Coordinates of C-alpha atoms in Angstrom, one line a residue:
Chain A
X243 CA 187.9 157.8 -73.5
X244 CA 188.1 153.9 -73.4
X245 CA 190.7 152.1 -71.1
X246 CA 192.6 149.3 -72.5
X247 CA 192.5 146.8 -69.6
X248 CA 195.1 143.9 -71.1
X249 CA 198.4 145.2 -69.4
X250 CA 198.6 144.7 -65.8
X251 CA 198.1 141.0 -65.6
X252 CA 201.7 139.6 -65.9
X253 CA 203.1 142.3 -63.5
X254 CA 200.6 141.5 -61.1
X255 CA 201.6 137.8 -60.8
X256 CA 204.9 138.7 -60.0
X257 CA 204.2 141.1 -57.5
X258 CA 201.6 138.3 -56.0
X259 CA 204.8 136.0 -55.6
X260 CA 206.9 138.6 -53.7
X261 CA 204.2 139.7 -51.2
X262 CA 203.7 136.1 -50.3
X263 CA 206.3 135.9 -48.3
X264 CA 205.3 138.5 -45.6
X265 CA 207.8 140.3 -43.6
X266 CA 208.1 139.2 -39.9
X267 CA 207.6 142.9 -38.9
X268 CA 204.2 143.0 -40.9
X269 CA 202.9 139.7 -38.9
X270 CA 204.2 141.2 -35.8
X271 CA 202.1 144.4 -36.3
X272 CA 199.3 142.0 -37.6
X273 CA 199.3 140.0 -34.6
X274 CA 199.6 142.9 -32.1
X275 CA 196.3 144.4 -34.2
X276 CA 194.3 141.8 -34.2
X277 CA 194.8 141.0 -30.5
X278 CA 194.2 144.7 -29.6
X279 CA 190.8 144.8 -31.8
X280 CA 189.7 141.4 -30.2
X281 CA 190.1 143.0 -26.8
X282 CA 188.5 146.3 -27.6
X283 CA 185.5 144.8 -28.8
X284 CA 185.4 142.1 -26.0
X285 CA 185.3 145.3 -23.7
X286 CA 182.4 146.6 -25.6
X287 CA 180.6 143.2 -25.4
X288 CA 181.0 143.3 -21.6
X289 CA 180.1 147.0 -21.1
X290 CA 176.9 146.3 -23.1
X291 CA 176.3 143.2 -21.2
X292 CA 176.9 145.0 -17.6
X293 CA 174.8 148.1 -18.4
X294 CA 171.9 145.5 -19.4
X295 CA 172.3 143.5 -16.3
X296 CA 172.6 146.5 -14.0
X297 CA 170.1 148.9 -15.5
X298 CA 167.5 146.4 -16.9
X299 CA 166.9 148.5 -19.9
X300 CA 168.6 149.3 -23.3
X301 CA 167.8 153.0 -22.8
X302 CA 171.0 154.8 -22.6
X303 CA 173.5 151.8 -23.4
X304 CA 174.4 153.7 -26.5
X305 CA 175.8 156.7 -24.8
X306 CA 177.5 154.5 -22.2
X307 CA 179.5 152.9 -24.9
X308 CA 179.5 155.5 -27.4
X309 CA 183.1 156.9 -27.0
X310 CA 184.6 153.2 -27.0
X311 CA 182.8 152.2 -29.8
X312 CA 183.8 155.2 -31.9
X313 CA 187.2 154.6 -31.3
X314 CA 187.4 150.8 -32.3
X315 CA 185.3 151.4 -35.0
X316 CA 187.3 154.2 -36.5
X317 CA 190.2 152.4 -36.0
X318 CA 189.2 149.7 -38.5
X319 CA 190.3 152.2 -41.4
X320 CA 193.6 150.9 -41.0
X321 CA 192.6 147.7 -42.6
X322 CA 192.2 149.3 -45.7
X323 CA 195.6 150.5 -45.8
X324 CA 196.9 146.9 -44.9
X325 CA 194.9 145.6 -48.1
X326 CA 196.3 148.6 -50.2
X327 CA 199.8 147.8 -49.2
X328 CA 199.4 144.0 -49.5
X329 CA 200.3 142.7 -46.0
X330 CA 196.6 141.1 -46.2
X331 CA 195.4 139.8 -49.1
X332 CA 191.8 140.8 -49.5
X333 CA 190.5 143.5 -52.1
X334 CA 191.0 147.0 -51.2
X335 CA 187.3 147.6 -52.3
X336 CA 185.6 145.1 -50.4
X337 CA 187.1 146.0 -47.2
X338 CA 186.8 149.7 -48.1
X339 CA 183.1 149.3 -48.7
X340 CA 182.9 147.4 -45.5
X341 CA 184.6 149.6 -42.9
X342 CA 183.0 152.8 -44.6
X343 CA 179.4 151.4 -43.9
X344 CA 180.4 151.0 -40.4
X345 CA 182.2 154.3 -40.2
X346 CA 179.0 155.7 -41.8
X347 CA 176.6 154.2 -39.4
X348 CA 178.6 155.2 -36.3
X349 CA 179.6 159.0 -37.2
X350 CA 176.4 159.9 -39.7
X351 CA 173.5 158.1 -38.2
X352 CA 173.9 157.1 -34.3
X353 CA 176.2 159.7 -33.4
X354 CA 174.7 163.0 -35.3
X355 CA 171.1 162.1 -34.9
X356 CA 170.8 161.8 -31.1
X357 CA 167.0 160.8 -31.3
X358 CA 167.4 157.5 -32.6
X359 CA 170.1 156.5 -30.0
X360 CA 167.6 154.5 -27.9
X361 CA 166.0 152.7 -30.4
X362 CA 166.0 148.5 -30.4
X363 CA 167.3 148.7 -34.0
X364 CA 170.8 150.1 -32.9
X365 CA 171.0 147.4 -30.0
X366 CA 170.3 144.8 -32.7
X367 CA 173.4 146.2 -35.0
X368 CA 175.6 146.6 -32.0
X369 CA 175.3 143.3 -30.8
X370 CA 175.4 141.5 -34.2
X371 CA 178.8 143.8 -34.6
X372 CA 180.3 143.0 -31.5
X373 CA 179.9 139.1 -32.2
X374 CA 181.0 139.3 -35.7
X375 CA 184.1 141.6 -34.8
X376 CA 185.0 139.4 -32.0
X377 CA 184.9 136.1 -33.7
X378 CA 186.6 137.8 -36.9
X379 CA 189.8 139.5 -35.1
X380 CA 190.4 136.3 -32.9
X381 CA 189.9 134.2 -36.2
X382 CA 192.9 136.5 -37.8
X383 CA 194.8 136.3 -34.4
X384 CA 195.1 132.7 -34.0
X385 CA 195.7 132.3 -38.2
X386 CA 198.7 134.4 -37.6
X387 CA 199.9 132.4 -34.8
X388 CA 199.2 129.2 -36.9
X389 CA 196.8 127.7 -34.0
X390 CA 193.5 128.2 -35.2
X391 CA 190.8 126.2 -32.8
X392 CA 188.3 124.7 -35.1
X393 CA 185.5 126.2 -33.3
X394 CA 186.5 129.5 -34.3
X395 CA 187.2 128.7 -37.7
X396 CA 183.5 127.2 -37.8
X397 CA 181.9 130.2 -36.1
X398 CA 183.6 132.8 -38.6
X399 CA 182.6 130.9 -41.8
X400 CA 179.0 129.9 -40.2
X401 CA 177.8 132.8 -37.9
X402 CA 177.8 135.4 -40.6
X403 CA 174.8 133.3 -42.4
X404 CA 172.5 134.7 -39.6
X405 CA 174.4 137.7 -38.1
X406 CA 175.0 139.5 -41.7
X407 CA 171.3 139.6 -42.5
X408 CA 170.4 140.5 -38.8
X409 CA 173.0 143.7 -38.8
X410 CA 171.6 144.8 -42.2
X411 CA 168.3 144.7 -40.6
X412 CA 169.0 146.7 -37.6
X413 CA 171.2 149.1 -39.7
X414 CA 168.4 149.8 -42.6
X415 CA 165.6 149.7 -39.6
X416 CA 167.8 152.7 -37.6
X417 CA 168.3 154.8 -41.1
X418 CA 164.7 154.5 -41.5
X419 CA 163.8 155.7 -38.0
X420 CA 166.1 158.7 -38.4
X421 CA 164.8 159.7 -41.5
X422 CA 161.7 162.2 -40.1
X423 CA 164.6 163.9 -37.8
X424 CA 166.9 164.4 -40.6
X425 CA 163.9 165.9 -42.7
X426 CA 163.0 168.2 -39.8
X427 CA 166.1 169.7 -38.7
X428 CA 167.5 169.7 -42.6
X429 CA 171.0 168.7 -41.0
X430 CA 174.3 168.1 -43.2
X431 CA 172.2 169.9 -46.1
X432 CA 172.8 172.5 -48.4
X433 CA 170.4 174.6 -50.5
X434 CA 170.7 177.0 -53.4
X435 CA 171.5 179.6 -54.3
X436 CA 175.2 179.6 -52.9
X437 CA 178.3 180.4 -54.7
X438 CA 179.5 176.8 -55.0
X439 CA 176.1 176.3 -57.2
X440 CA 175.8 172.7 -55.5
X441 CA 172.9 171.6 -53.5
X442 CA 173.1 168.3 -50.8
X443 CA 170.0 166.8 -49.5
X444 CA 170.9 164.3 -46.5
X445 CA 167.5 163.1 -46.3
X446 CA 167.6 162.0 -50.0
X447 CA 171.0 160.8 -49.2
X448 CA 169.8 158.4 -46.9
X449 CA 167.1 157.0 -49.3
X450 CA 169.6 156.2 -51.4
X451 CA 172.0 154.8 -49.1
X452 CA 169.3 152.7 -47.8
X453 CA 168.4 151.5 -51.8
X454 CA 172.5 150.8 -51.7
X455 CA 171.9 147.9 -49.7
X456 CA 170.0 146.2 -52.0
X457 CA 173.1 145.7 -54.9
X458 CA 175.9 145.6 -52.3
X459 CA 174.7 143.5 -49.3
X460 CA 174.0 140.3 -51.6
X461 CA 177.6 140.7 -53.1
X462 CA 179.4 141.1 -49.8
X463 CA 176.8 138.2 -48.6
X464 CA 178.0 135.9 -51.5
X465 CA 181.9 136.7 -51.7
X466 CA 181.5 135.3 -47.6
X467 CA 179.7 132.0 -49.0
X468 CA 182.3 131.6 -51.7
X469 CA 184.9 132.3 -48.9
X470 CA 183.0 129.6 -47.0
X471 CA 183.0 127.0 -49.5
X472 CA 186.8 127.5 -50.2
X473 CA 187.4 127.6 -46.5
X474 CA 185.3 125.4 -44.7
X475 CA 184.3 122.8 -47.3
X476 CA 187.7 122.7 -49.3
X477 CA 186.1 123.3 -52.7
X478 CA 188.1 124.7 -55.5
X479 CA 186.1 127.3 -57.3
X480 CA 186.9 128.3 -60.9
X481 CA 186.6 132.2 -60.9
X482 CA 184.9 133.8 -63.8
X483 CA 187.4 135.7 -66.4
X484 CA 186.2 139.3 -65.9
Chain B
X288 CA 192.6 127.2 -105.5
X289 CA 195.2 125.3 -107.7
X290 CA 192.6 124.2 -110.0
X291 CA 191.1 127.7 -110.7
X292 CA 194.9 128.5 -111.5
X293 CA 195.2 125.8 -113.7
X294 CA 192.0 127.2 -115.4
X295 CA 193.0 130.6 -115.9
X296 CA 196.3 129.6 -117.1
X297 CA 194.7 127.2 -119.6
X298 CA 192.2 130.1 -120.5
X299 CA 195.2 132.7 -121.3
X300 CA 196.9 130.0 -123.2
X301 CA 193.6 129.2 -125.4
X302 CA 193.8 133.2 -126.5
X303 CA 197.0 133.4 -127.1
X304 CA 197.0 130.0 -129.3
X305 CA 195.1 132.4 -132.0
X306 CA 198.1 134.4 -132.6
X307 CA 200.8 132.1 -134.2
X308 CA 203.5 132.0 -131.3
X309 CA 205.1 129.2 -129.7
X310 CA 202.8 128.4 -126.6
X311 CA 204.9 129.3 -123.2
X312 CA 205.6 126.5 -120.6
X313 CA 203.5 127.0 -117.8
X314 CA 205.5 128.1 -114.7
X315 CA 206.5 125.0 -112.3
X316 CA 204.6 124.8 -109.3
X317 CA 206.0 126.3 -106.1
X318 CA 207.5 124.5 -103.9
X319 CA 205.3 122.2 -101.7
X320 CA 203.5 123.8 -99.0
X321 CA 204.0 122.3 -95.5
X322 CA 200.4 122.7 -94.1
X323 CA 200.0 123.3 -90.4
X324 CA 197.6 121.4 -88.2
X325 CA 195.4 123.7 -85.6
X326 CA 194.3 122.7 -82.4
X327 CA 191.8 124.9 -80.2
X328 CA 191.4 124.1 -76.8
X329 CA 189.4 126.0 -74.1
X330 CA 191.8 127.7 -71.9
X331 CA 190.2 127.1 -68.4
X332 CA 189.2 123.5 -68.8
X333 CA 191.7 122.2 -71.3
X334 CA 189.0 120.4 -73.4
X335 CA 189.8 120.2 -77.2
X336 CA 187.4 122.5 -78.8
X337 CA 188.3 122.2 -82.6
X338 CA 191.0 120.5 -84.7
X339 CA 191.5 122.1 -88.1
X340 CA 193.9 120.4 -90.5
X341 CA 195.4 121.7 -94.0
X342 CA 195.6 125.1 -92.3
X343 CA 197.9 127.2 -94.8
X344 CA 201.0 128.5 -92.9
X345 CA 200.6 132.1 -94.1
X346 CA 197.2 132.1 -92.5
X347 CA 196.7 135.0 -89.8
X348 CA 195.3 134.7 -86.4
X349 CA 192.2 136.5 -87.8
X350 CA 191.8 133.7 -90.5
X351 CA 191.8 131.0 -87.7
X352 CA 189.3 132.8 -85.9
X353 CA 187.3 133.1 -88.8
X354 CA 187.5 129.1 -89.3
X355 CA 186.7 128.9 -85.7
X356 CA 183.5 130.8 -85.9
X357 CA 182.2 128.6 -88.5
X358 CA 182.3 125.7 -86.3
X359 CA 181.0 127.9 -83.4
X360 CA 178.7 130.5 -84.7
X361 CA 178.0 132.2 -81.3
X362 CA 181.5 133.2 -80.9
X363 CA 182.4 135.7 -83.6
X364 CA 186.1 136.6 -84.4
X365 CA 186.0 139.8 -82.2
X366 CA 184.8 137.7 -78.8
X367 CA 187.6 135.3 -79.4
X368 CA 190.9 135.3 -77.5
X369 CA 193.5 133.0 -78.8
X370 CA 196.8 132.3 -76.8
X371 CA 200.0 130.0 -76.7
X372 CA 199.7 129.8 -73.1
X373 CA 196.4 129.8 -71.3
X374 CA 197.4 132.3 -69.1
X375 CA 199.6 134.3 -71.4
X376 CA 198.7 137.4 -73.5
X377 CA 196.1 136.9 -76.6
X378 CA 197.7 136.8 -79.7
X379 CA 197.0 139.7 -82.5
X380 CA 194.6 139.5 -85.3
X381 CA 197.6 140.3 -87.8
X382 CA 200.0 137.5 -86.5
X383 CA 200.9 134.7 -89.3
X384 CA 200.7 131.3 -88.1
X385 CA 204.3 130.4 -89.7
X386 CA 206.0 133.3 -87.3
X387 CA 204.6 131.8 -84.4
X388 CA 206.7 129.7 -82.1
X389 CA 204.8 126.3 -82.9
X390 CA 205.6 123.0 -84.4
X391 CA 203.4 122.0 -87.4
X392 CA 200.8 121.2 -85.0
X393 CA 199.7 124.7 -83.3
X394 CA 197.6 124.4 -79.9
X395 CA 196.0 127.7 -79.1
X396 CA 194.0 128.1 -75.7
X397 CA 190.6 129.8 -76.5
X398 CA 189.0 132.2 -73.9
X399 CA 185.8 134.1 -74.7
X400 CA 185.9 137.9 -74.2
X401 CA 182.4 138.3 -74.0
X402 CA 179.7 140.2 -75.9
X403 CA 181.8 142.9 -78.0
X404 CA 180.8 146.2 -79.2
X405 CA 182.3 148.4 -81.8
X406 CA 184.5 151.4 -80.4
X407 CA 182.9 153.6 -82.3
X408 CA 179.5 153.0 -81.3
X409 CA 180.7 153.2 -77.4
X410 CA 182.5 156.9 -78.1
X411 CA 179.5 158.2 -80.3
X412 CA 176.8 157.2 -77.3
X413 CA 179.3 158.7 -74.7
X414 CA 179.4 162.3 -76.5
X415 CA 175.4 162.6 -77.8
X416 CA 174.2 161.7 -74.4
X417 CA 175.9 164.8 -72.4
X418 CA 175.1 167.0 -75.6
X419 CA 171.7 166.0 -75.7
X420 CA 171.1 166.1 -71.5
X421 CA 172.7 169.3 -71.2
X422 CA 170.5 171.1 -73.8
X423 CA 167.6 169.7 -72.1
X424 CA 168.6 171.6 -68.8
X425 CA 169.9 174.4 -70.8
X426 CA 166.5 175.0 -72.4
X427 CA 164.8 173.9 -69.2
X428 CA 162.3 171.5 -70.3
X429 CA 159.5 170.9 -68.1
X430 CA 159.6 168.2 -64.9
X431 CA 163.3 169.6 -64.1
X432 CA 162.9 172.8 -62.3
X433 CA 159.6 174.3 -60.8
X434 CA 157.0 174.9 -63.3
X435 CA 157.1 178.6 -63.5
X436 CA 160.5 178.3 -65.0
X437 CA 159.8 176.3 -67.7
X438 CA 161.2 177.0 -71.1
X439 CA 162.6 180.1 -69.6
X440 CA 165.9 181.7 -70.2
X441 CA 168.7 182.3 -67.9
X442 CA 169.7 185.8 -67.2
X443 CA 173.3 185.3 -66.8
X444 CA 175.4 185.8 -69.9
X445 CA 177.9 183.0 -68.6
X446 CA 175.5 180.3 -68.5
X447 CA 174.7 180.7 -72.4
X448 CA 178.5 180.7 -72.5
X449 CA 178.9 177.6 -70.5
X450 CA 176.2 175.9 -72.7
X451 CA 178.2 176.9 -75.9
X452 CA 181.4 175.7 -74.4
X453 CA 180.1 172.2 -73.3
X454 CA 178.3 171.8 -76.3
X455 CA 181.3 172.7 -78.6
X456 CA 183.4 170.5 -76.7
X457 CA 181.2 167.3 -77.7
X458 CA 180.5 168.1 -81.1
X459 CA 184.3 168.5 -81.4
X460 CA 184.6 165.1 -79.7
X461 CA 181.9 163.6 -82.0
X462 CA 183.6 164.8 -85.2
X463 CA 186.9 163.3 -84.0
X464 CA 185.6 160.0 -83.5
X465 CA 183.9 160.2 -86.8
X466 CA 186.8 161.2 -88.8
X467 CA 190.2 161.6 -86.9
X468 CA 190.5 159.0 -84.3
X469 CA 192.2 155.6 -85.3
X470 CA 191.9 153.0 -82.4
X471 CA 193.7 149.8 -82.5
X472 CA 191.2 147.4 -80.9
X473 CA 187.9 146.9 -83.0
X474 CA 185.7 146.3 -80.3
X475 CA 185.3 146.6 -76.5
X476 CA 183.4 144.3 -74.2
X477 CA 179.4 145.1 -74.1
X478 CA 179.2 146.1 -70.6
X479 CA 181.5 148.8 -71.3
X480 CA 178.6 151.1 -73.0
X481 CA 176.7 150.8 -70.0
X482 CA 179.7 151.6 -67.7
X483 CA 181.0 154.5 -70.0
X484 CA 177.5 156.1 -70.6
X485 CA 176.3 155.8 -67.2
X486 CA 179.4 157.9 -66.2
X487 CA 179.1 160.8 -68.7
X488 CA 175.3 161.0 -69.0
X489 CA 175.1 161.2 -65.2
X490 CA 177.8 163.6 -64.5
X491 CA 176.3 165.9 -67.3
X492 CA 172.9 165.7 -66.0
X493 CA 174.4 166.6 -62.7
X494 CA 176.4 169.7 -63.7
X495 CA 173.6 171.0 -66.2
X496 CA 171.2 170.7 -63.2
X497 CA 173.2 173.6 -61.6
X498 CA 174.7 175.4 -64.2
X499 CA 171.3 176.0 -65.7
X500 CA 169.3 176.2 -62.4
X501 CA 167.3 179.4 -61.9
X502 CA 169.0 179.9 -58.6
X503 CA 172.3 179.6 -60.3
X504 CA 175.0 182.3 -58.8
X505 CA 177.4 183.3 -61.5
X506 CA 181.0 183.3 -60.5
X507 CA 182.5 185.6 -58.1
X508 CA 185.0 187.9 -59.6
X509 CA 182.4 188.4 -62.6
X510 CA 183.5 189.0 -66.1
X511 CA 187.3 188.8 -65.5
X512 CA 187.1 185.2 -64.0
X513 CA 184.7 184.1 -67.0
X514 CA 187.0 185.4 -69.6
X515 CA 190.0 184.1 -68.3
X516 CA 188.6 180.7 -67.7
X517 CA 187.0 180.9 -71.6
X518 CA 190.5 181.7 -72.7
X519 CA 192.0 178.8 -70.8
X520 CA 189.1 176.4 -72.2
X521 CA 189.6 177.3 -76.0
X522 CA 193.3 177.3 -75.9
X523 CA 193.1 173.5 -74.4
X524 CA 190.4 172.9 -76.9
X525 CA 192.6 173.9 -80.0
X526 CA 195.6 172.0 -78.3
X527 CA 193.6 168.8 -77.7
X528 CA 192.4 169.0 -81.4
X529 CA 196.1 169.7 -82.5
X530 CA 197.4 166.3 -80.7
X531 CA 194.5 164.3 -82.0
X532 CA 195.5 165.2 -85.6
X533 CA 199.1 164.7 -85.1
X534 CA 198.5 161.2 -83.7
X535 CA 196.2 160.5 -86.5
X536 CA 199.2 161.7 -88.8
X537 CA 201.5 159.1 -87.4
X538 CA 199.7 156.1 -88.3
X539 CA 198.9 155.4 -92.2
X540 CA 195.8 153.5 -92.8
X541 CA 196.1 150.1 -92.8
X542 CA 199.4 150.0 -91.2
X543 CA 200.2 148.5 -87.7
X544 CA 203.6 150.0 -87.1
X545 CA 203.7 152.2 -84.2
X546 CA 205.7 155.1 -83.9
X547 CA 206.6 157.6 -81.2
X548 CA 204.8 161.1 -81.5
X549 CA 207.1 164.1 -81.7
X550 CA 206.6 167.9 -81.7
X551 CA 205.6 169.1 -85.0
X552 CA 205.4 172.8 -86.4
X553 CA 202.2 173.2 -84.5
X554 CA 203.1 175.2 -81.0
X555 CA 200.5 173.3 -79.5
X556 CA 202.1 169.8 -80.2
X557 CA 205.5 171.2 -78.7
X558 CA 204.0 169.4 -75.2
X559 CA 205.1 166.3 -76.5
X560 CA 208.5 167.1 -75.5
X561 CA 207.6 167.1 -71.6
X562 CA 204.4 164.6 -72.1
X563 CA 203.8 161.4 -73.5
X564 CA 200.0 161.9 -73.4
X565 CA 199.3 165.8 -74.2
X566 CA 195.9 165.1 -75.2
X567 CA 194.7 164.1 -71.6
X568 CA 196.8 167.2 -70.3
X569 CA 194.8 169.6 -72.7
X570 CA 191.4 167.6 -71.5
X571 CA 192.2 168.4 -67.9
X572 CA 193.1 171.9 -68.8
X573 CA 189.5 172.3 -70.7
X574 CA 187.8 171.0 -67.5
X575 CA 189.5 172.9 -65.4
X576 CA 188.8 176.4 -67.4
X577 CA 185.1 175.1 -67.5
X578 CA 185.1 174.8 -63.5
X579 CA 186.3 178.3 -63.1
X580 CA 184.1 179.6 -65.9
X581 CA 181.0 178.1 -64.2
X582 CA 182.3 178.2 -60.5
X583 CA 180.0 175.0 -59.9
X584 CA 181.5 172.1 -57.6
X585 CA 179.6 169.3 -59.6
X586 CA 182.0 170.7 -62.5
X587 CA 185.0 170.4 -60.4
X588 CA 184.0 167.0 -59.0
X589 CA 183.9 165.8 -62.5
X590 CA 187.3 167.3 -63.4
X591 CA 188.9 165.6 -60.5
X592 CA 187.4 162.0 -61.3
X593 CA 188.3 162.5 -64.8
X594 CA 192.0 163.6 -63.9
X595 CA 192.3 160.7 -62.0
X596 CA 190.8 158.1 -64.8
X597 CA 193.1 159.9 -67.4
X598 CA 196.5 159.9 -65.0
X599 CA 195.6 155.7 -64.7
X600 CA 195.5 155.8 -68.6
X601 CA 198.2 158.2 -69.3
X602 CA 200.5 156.0 -67.3
X603 CA 199.8 153.0 -68.7
X604 CA 200.2 154.3 -72.5
X605 CA 203.8 155.6 -70.8
X606 CA 204.6 152.4 -69.8
X607 CA 203.8 150.8 -73.0
X608 CA 205.7 153.5 -74.8
X609 CA 208.7 152.8 -72.5
X610 CA 208.4 149.0 -73.1
X611 CA 208.2 149.4 -76.9
X612 CA 210.7 151.6 -77.6
X613 CA 214.1 151.5 -76.0
X614 CA 214.8 155.1 -77.3
X615 CA 212.1 156.5 -75.7
X616 CA 212.9 159.7 -74.6
X617 CA 213.4 160.3 -70.8
X618 CA 212.3 163.9 -70.2
X619 CA 208.9 162.7 -70.6
X620 CA 206.1 162.7 -67.7
X621 CA 202.9 160.5 -68.5
X622 CA 200.3 163.8 -68.0
X623 CA 201.8 166.6 -66.1
X624 CA 205.3 167.9 -67.1
X625 CA 207.8 166.5 -64.4
X626 CA 205.1 165.8 -62.0
X627 CA 202.8 162.8 -63.3

């Protein structure tokens, strides 16, 4: 059952040439989308700051912004479609992995496991996400409008150097804190015997998810570092033939 | 080579001189051969790697690869890709130098395909793994299930049947790899063996764990479900075997001529009228049968993933057939008649 990998290369090149001239509709839609997302994450940022200033504590902060967060983070799935249909020239897999990890955190960890919502690690990754997303979406917006202020480009390709590891730390700590509650309640798990002859243990699944950060995070991080060298420093990188 | 030929002729002439016959004149030398010059450059850096002169015009790409290997022993021929254009397709081993669109100085671009491994090795490892792994779970070796179940036997006859079917499937595949399959590429990248073996071995372990579990639940519709599924499974196994035999008979040993497969007298091959890659169709059918037989969700999952992969390969092969043969039957679909 071996696959031959030779065939697609010539066709792909032709497709790339076609897609480089984006339709006006695609540009308009992407501009609208990125402006909307920038606005959404700005709203989140302000709501978080307002809560903290008014209440002086982070307890209950997650609950107050939960709906907005879930809304804007879930809409990001659309970005995978953008890559798939080619109006955004990024790998579907890279975008897919990033969006899926966010959706997973929001829906399957913080939303489902209420006891960890007041943890500091949650605030940590929320702050990181907010900062990163505002920078990213405003970068895309200005890029599409062909008026990119240098400080946004600088922020996009430099802040991730500390933001990414901080965000990962927040996420991993949150999952780790959630583990005892998952074990106790046996949530999202299925045991034998059952008529589908399958079992699923959410507790061990979460441990595997945590371990998967080890190979995945460096790949995403180095991908961003490579992008930084290309975009900010103008280096030409010869890609490995694989 | 010329001096040897002359020597041989001289010897022949010596023997003949014992008989009283006029010495035959040695035939005139063949017309002068125009030797080629071959330049090999790195496809990425365009750096000149090797210059060969006095290359026979009838040499094949494989001969040139062998010569390149002599000066660069770390790149054995299977790992070399020689192209006329740095971004073009790799030249085939059997292409002859003088038939290529080059002057008497041929320039080839070289890229390293990475460490290679024989396809037979990969196929056999892919198949021996699941065969043995499943049996480990079937016999309930220690450390898999709770200790009280070690070496015990399942009380459901469908579990024994499933083991026989699974093992039969992989034994059949091993025998086909050894005696039937003829693959055009001699090797594949080394990392494929890790990728492919992980896929097969992990899925086999996952399926086998549940089917042979002491708490396994037999199919909901009982004997009827198992018997129907078994018939589907066996039908598709015979079908898949027939297709593999037919594909083998298409190619004569050593010939690289490609032919369109057609339905033969064997009814299992009549599906060629509707499908380009019926071996994948039958494979899908076998695994669907196995899923229904065991009523096990991991098996269903394996079937679905396999179906997606086989569809991608079938569509690629179908596209190649259409490109290669202008009279390719238009009724055929890649893997599912009329659908996909």
